[in-house]
């Protein structure tokens, strides 16, 4: 175990803007009348609705079920009636609509039946190891647990063991490196015991050698709360292999590859999953949800969202999924000069295009934008190859080259300069003196590369199919020819035989033709 | 206007600020130089600046593009100042303007404007002028010469015959002539010879050593401000020191000491202000180091063995020529993977 985290290459120091929203406890958002629950709230396949319009549901009831492995179920955040199932505006960079289930709340907020995984003291204490991993995985999938850090990858999938490399390190990511966002900070401070219990649960399940909880050093209260919770857990049973590590607050410290390097010294090469290095990462809020699910039978129906920026009352709120974002931000009272709302952090988030778009599992922060907080865009000028961008790129890329080729619409060349390794952290665009929206170019070019790959893939598959058909046709032809030949040979043989028998006994010569005769 | 996509945070920085910092860091050098030479230098700087802005404006006007951004980014001023600082300070006005024309119009704008020029504009200007007007470009006033402002103005703007008596051999000229006398100096070192001609100051060429020191100070300021990185200046200075050391050890009667070379001619200006030009130089860290080494070595070889009084301009232009290749061959490793050497045009698997 490293004593101190290592410094990763590149990165930038940003004004944190954390204090505004981090100084008050998590509040509960009032229950809206209508909740809009987009089916697709995680990476992978969207779950299929298992309710119909008019159905009554209780809080925590499953309303859509995962039908594939990389998919997670969806639950009703409150009791009420299903009013509609159809397309609704969602918060997505593309500003499109997506299928959603709309629930009209009845106000009772009545829980349905809770079925925790650790339903008996026996299971929850000594016999934890007796739980089969598959059972836990299926349970978490049914509870809709996905990564709450933003990537929303279904958590149960990440509990599968890599075939060859044993897992050594479990990392709990509480870095929260983007400015303004404090939802994980508050969660770790206020619910440290649950976070630690969830961490220990995953540790036991994955049988890792060491568990590291990473917190940026601008959140000392969270780190202290976790340490205290760890000490409490330690009092119950000895825990030697779990540590809280404080990272220097350099953006993007919470990015997975940078985090793994800082904590373990392992560098994840391109296209290699952390598990191949023997490391697995979960976000701190995800771990909290894991524990609420396994110990209390509560599926993911709420999440903590930071409301900040140009607002009167910045803070964090525990919000039912499905609450319209405009309605939520209004609770923090945006000031008059607010001109837009950023969903997510200022470095990697996107602008809200429709106020009605609901909070989903991946929504961690809403920021009221104003020119005072975020400098308005200055006109783009020519790249002077100052290499500031390359100096800060945590992935070791040369953004000026990527920009050059992206702008020339030469995505093949851009891909050769490792475009696909870009994590879209935004460090390069942040420092660029020519005010070039570099990441915007990269996102576009990445789309092009993916489209080209897909086209190539399809072409390859079409070719394969064609060749296979060709092959089959040929084989069939060959087989037919062979069959014919064989039949002909047989025929010839028979004829020859017949001829022979014919000469021997003419009475038998008629046999073939009288075959059908009774 | 709100950016269309993240990041929504931007550091307050601009090309203009960077160029302004470069201009600012040239000020100590300009101050020392002007104190030694007289106001002629300031007149040249003004002349070159006005010409540069005029040419930029004309190009944008002819191309029917808005010229404001280009006129206010100060990049033309940087080229103009470097021309004024590298040309002989008493050059006639038309020589300076010709230089600026080649820098701004031919080298920069015809290649696509800011950020696109493969060669350093000021150095192209110097190279063109020294080839076209070798005599004028070699007339360096003696440091001890003190001319009044009207006399200097008359030399720059007038058509009076130029007096050879005004100019004197620079320390670099002397060491070249020494070398060309095949036998070298029969007694003593180059340093003693320069001393005998009253051309040696405290540790290098008389007067020039302080100009170079002031450039060094400005260069360190640029480093601290993060406008340039250490790679090019360090590699330049190290390689020039090394090659000068080797020759000096071999024969101190014909070659001068490393310190003399570092603080003579355009070494410091070249190391910190010209070889570090991001547009025409290398961009990768390893590329920058090779660029600096190459420029330092070539500058020494050209100034000692070549026909021109100083080697900075040609060494940097030669390295500009190599920069794209150096860059593509020195691609840094992407995080997590091994460094890979990529040859342009070759497909990486
Ligand atoms: S920071 Fe901007 S101007 Fe500088 S090299 Fe990168 S893209 Fe070009
Ligand atoms: S956005 Fe991409 S290119 Fe830019 S700094 Fe981040 S990883 Fe590097």
PDB file of N, CA, C and O in Angstrom, chain A residues 392-414:
ATOM      1  N   UNK A 392      -1.050  20.112 -19.731  1.00  0.00           N
ATOM      2  CA  UNK A 392      -2.031  19.794 -18.689  1.00  0.00           C
ATOM      3  C   UNK A 392      -2.824  18.522 -18.968  1.00  0.00           C
ATOM      4  O   UNK A 392      -3.545  18.048 -18.103  1.00  0.00           O
ATOM      5  N   UNK A 393      -2.681  17.957 -20.173  1.00  0.00           N
ATOM      6  CA  UNK A 393      -3.514  16.792 -20.493  1.00  0.00           C
ATOM      7  C   UNK A 393      -3.134  15.600 -19.619  1.00  0.00           C
ATOM      8  O   UNK A 393      -2.009  15.111 -19.691  1.00  0.00           O
ATOM      9  N   UNK A 394      -4.050  15.118 -18.788  1.00  0.00           N
ATOM     10  CA  UNK A 394      -3.706  14.006 -17.903  1.00  0.00           C
ATOM     11  C   UNK A 394      -3.478  12.707 -18.664  1.00  0.00           C
ATOM     12  O   UNK A 394      -2.860  11.789 -18.149  1.00  0.00           O
ATOM     13  N   UNK A 395      -3.948  12.646 -19.895  1.00  0.00           N
ATOM     14  CA  UNK A 395      -3.784  11.423 -20.669  1.00  0.00           C
ATOM     15  C   UNK A 395      -2.517  11.457 -21.527  1.00  0.00           C
ATOM     16  O   UNK A 395      -2.269  10.539 -22.298  1.00  0.00           O
ATOM     17  N   UNK A 396      -1.765  12.537 -21.438  1.00  0.00           N
ATOM     18  CA  UNK A 396      -0.533  12.604 -22.215  1.00  0.00           C
ATOM     19  C   UNK A 396      -0.759  12.771 -23.703  1.00  0.00           C
ATOM     20  O   UNK A 396       0.077  12.390 -24.512  1.00  0.00           O
ATOM     21  N   UNK A 397      -1.886  13.341 -24.070  1.00  0.00           N
ATOM     22  CA  UNK A 397      -2.166  13.553 -25.490  1.00  0.00           C
ATOM     23  C   UNK A 397      -1.636  14.921 -25.908  1.00  0.00           C
ATOM     24  O   UNK A 397      -1.246  15.731 -25.076  1.00  0.00           O
ATOM     25  N   UNK A 398      -1.649  15.165 -27.211  1.00  0.00           N
ATOM     26  CA  UNK A 398      -1.313  16.492 -27.700  1.00  0.00           C
ATOM     27  C   UNK A 398      -2.559  17.102 -28.312  1.00  0.00           C
ATOM     28  O   UNK A 398      -2.807  16.953 -29.503  1.00  0.00           O
ATOM     29  N   UNK A 399      -3.318  17.798 -27.500  1.00  0.00           N
ATOM     30  CA  UNK A 399      -4.595  18.313 -27.984  1.00  0.00           C
ATOM     31  C   UNK A 399      -4.470  19.193 -29.227  1.00  0.00           C
ATOM     32  O   UNK A 399      -5.368  19.209 -30.050  1.00  0.00           O
ATOM     33  N   UNK A 400      -3.335  19.898 -29.382  1.00  0.00           N
ATOM     34  CA  UNK A 400      -3.217  20.758 -30.566  1.00  0.00           C
ATOM     35  C   UNK A 400      -3.183  19.928 -31.836  1.00  0.00           C
ATOM     36  O   UNK A 400      -3.684  20.358 -32.873  1.00  0.00           O
ATOM     37  N   UNK A 401      -2.579  18.740 -31.765  1.00  0.00           N
ATOM     38  CA  UNK A 401      -2.589  17.865 -32.940  1.00  0.00           C
ATOM     39  C   UNK A 401      -4.001  17.323 -33.174  1.00  0.00           C
ATOM     40  O   UNK A 401      -4.490  17.289 -34.300  1.00  0.00           O
ATOM     41  N   UNK A 402      -4.634  16.899 -32.095  1.00  0.00           N
ATOM     42  CA  UNK A 402      -5.997  16.372 -32.220  1.00  0.00           C
ATOM     43  C   UNK A 402      -6.911  17.441 -32.811  1.00  0.00           C
ATOM     44  O   UNK A 402      -7.753  17.172 -33.660  1.00  0.00           O
ATOM     45  N   UNK A 403      -6.705  18.668 -32.340  1.00  0.00           N
ATOM     46  CA  UNK A 403      -7.520  19.784 -32.833  1.00  0.00           C
ATOM     47  C   UNK A 403      -7.288  19.985 -34.325  1.00  0.00           C
ATOM     48  O   UNK A 403      -8.225  20.136 -35.099  1.00  0.00           O
ATOM     49  N   UNK A 404      -6.016  19.988 -34.681  1.00  0.00           N
ATOM     50  CA  UNK A 404      -5.662  20.220 -36.083  1.00  0.00           C
ATOM     51  C   UNK A 404      -6.354  19.210 -36.987  1.00  0.00           C
ATOM     52  O   UNK A 404      -6.978  19.553 -37.984  1.00  0.00           O
ATOM     53  N   UNK A 405      -6.283  17.948 -36.610  1.00  0.00           N
ATOM     54  CA  UNK A 405      -6.861  16.902 -37.467  1.00  0.00           C
ATOM     55  C   UNK A 405      -8.374  16.845 -37.334  1.00  0.00           C
ATOM     56  O   UNK A 405      -9.056  16.525 -38.307  1.00  0.00           O
ATOM     57  N   UNK A 406      -8.889  17.134 -36.146  1.00  0.00           N
ATOM     58  CA  UNK A 406     -10.350  17.140 -36.005  1.00  0.00           C
ATOM     59  C   UNK A 406     -10.937  18.239 -36.868  1.00  0.00           C
ATOM     60  O   UNK A 406     -11.971  18.090 -37.489  1.00  0.00           O
ATOM     61  N   UNK A 407     -10.254  19.383 -36.849  1.00  0.00           N
ATOM     62  CA  UNK A 407     -10.779  20.515 -37.591  1.00  0.00           C
ATOM     63  C   UNK A 407     -10.687  20.250 -39.091  1.00  0.00           C
ATOM     64  O   UNK A 407     -11.539  20.676 -39.861  1.00  0.00           O
ATOM     65  N   UNK A 408      -9.657  19.552 -39.491  1.00  0.00           N
ATOM     66  CA  UNK A 408      -9.504  19.202 -40.901  1.00  0.00           C
ATOM     67  C   UNK A 408     -10.428  18.044 -41.269  1.00  0.00           C
ATOM     68  O   UNK A 408     -10.347  17.521 -42.368  1.00  0.00           O
ATOM     69  N   UNK A 409     -11.264  17.601 -40.319  1.00  0.00           N
ATOM     70  CA  UNK A 409     -12.197  16.495 -40.512  1.00  0.00           C
ATOM     71  C   UNK A 409     -11.461  15.224 -40.928  1.00  0.00           C
ATOM     72  O   UNK A 409     -11.966  14.412 -41.674  1.00  0.00           O
ATOM     73  N   UNK A 410     -10.225  15.113 -40.471  1.00  0.00           N
ATOM     74  CA  UNK A 410      -9.457  13.916 -40.761  1.00  0.00           C
ATOM     75  C   UNK A 410      -9.454  13.067 -39.500  1.00  0.00           C
ATOM     76  O   UNK A 410      -8.498  13.044 -38.737  1.00  0.00           O
ATOM     77  N   UNK A 411     -10.557  12.366 -39.291  1.00  0.00           N
ATOM     78  CA  UNK A 411     -10.681  11.663 -38.021  1.00  0.00           C
ATOM     79  C   UNK A 411      -9.746  10.459 -37.964  1.00  0.00           C
ATOM     80  O   UNK A 411      -9.368  10.019 -36.893  1.00  0.00           O
ATOM     81  N   UNK A 412      -9.346   9.984 -39.127  1.00  0.00           N
ATOM     82  CA  UNK A 412      -8.434   8.841 -39.128  1.00  0.00           C
ATOM     83  C   UNK A 412      -7.091   9.251 -38.530  1.00  0.00           C
ATOM     84  O   UNK A 412      -6.520   8.572 -37.685  1.00  0.00           O
ATOM     85  N   UNK A 413      -6.626  10.424 -38.962  1.00  0.00           N
ATOM     86  CA  UNK A 413      -5.365  10.949 -38.450  1.00  0.00           C
ATOM     87  C   UNK A 413      -5.507  11.291 -36.965  1.00  0.00           C
ATOM     88  O   UNK A 413      -4.603  11.017 -36.172  1.00  0.00           O
ATOM     89  N   UNK A 414      -6.642  11.862 -36.616  1.00  0.00           N
ATOM     90  CA  UNK A 414      -6.867  12.199 -35.206  1.00  0.00           C
ATOM     91  C   UNK A 414      -6.837  10.936 -34.362  1.00  0.00           C
ATOM     92  O   UNK A 414      -6.273  10.914 -33.271  1.00  0.00           O
TER      93      UNK A 414
END
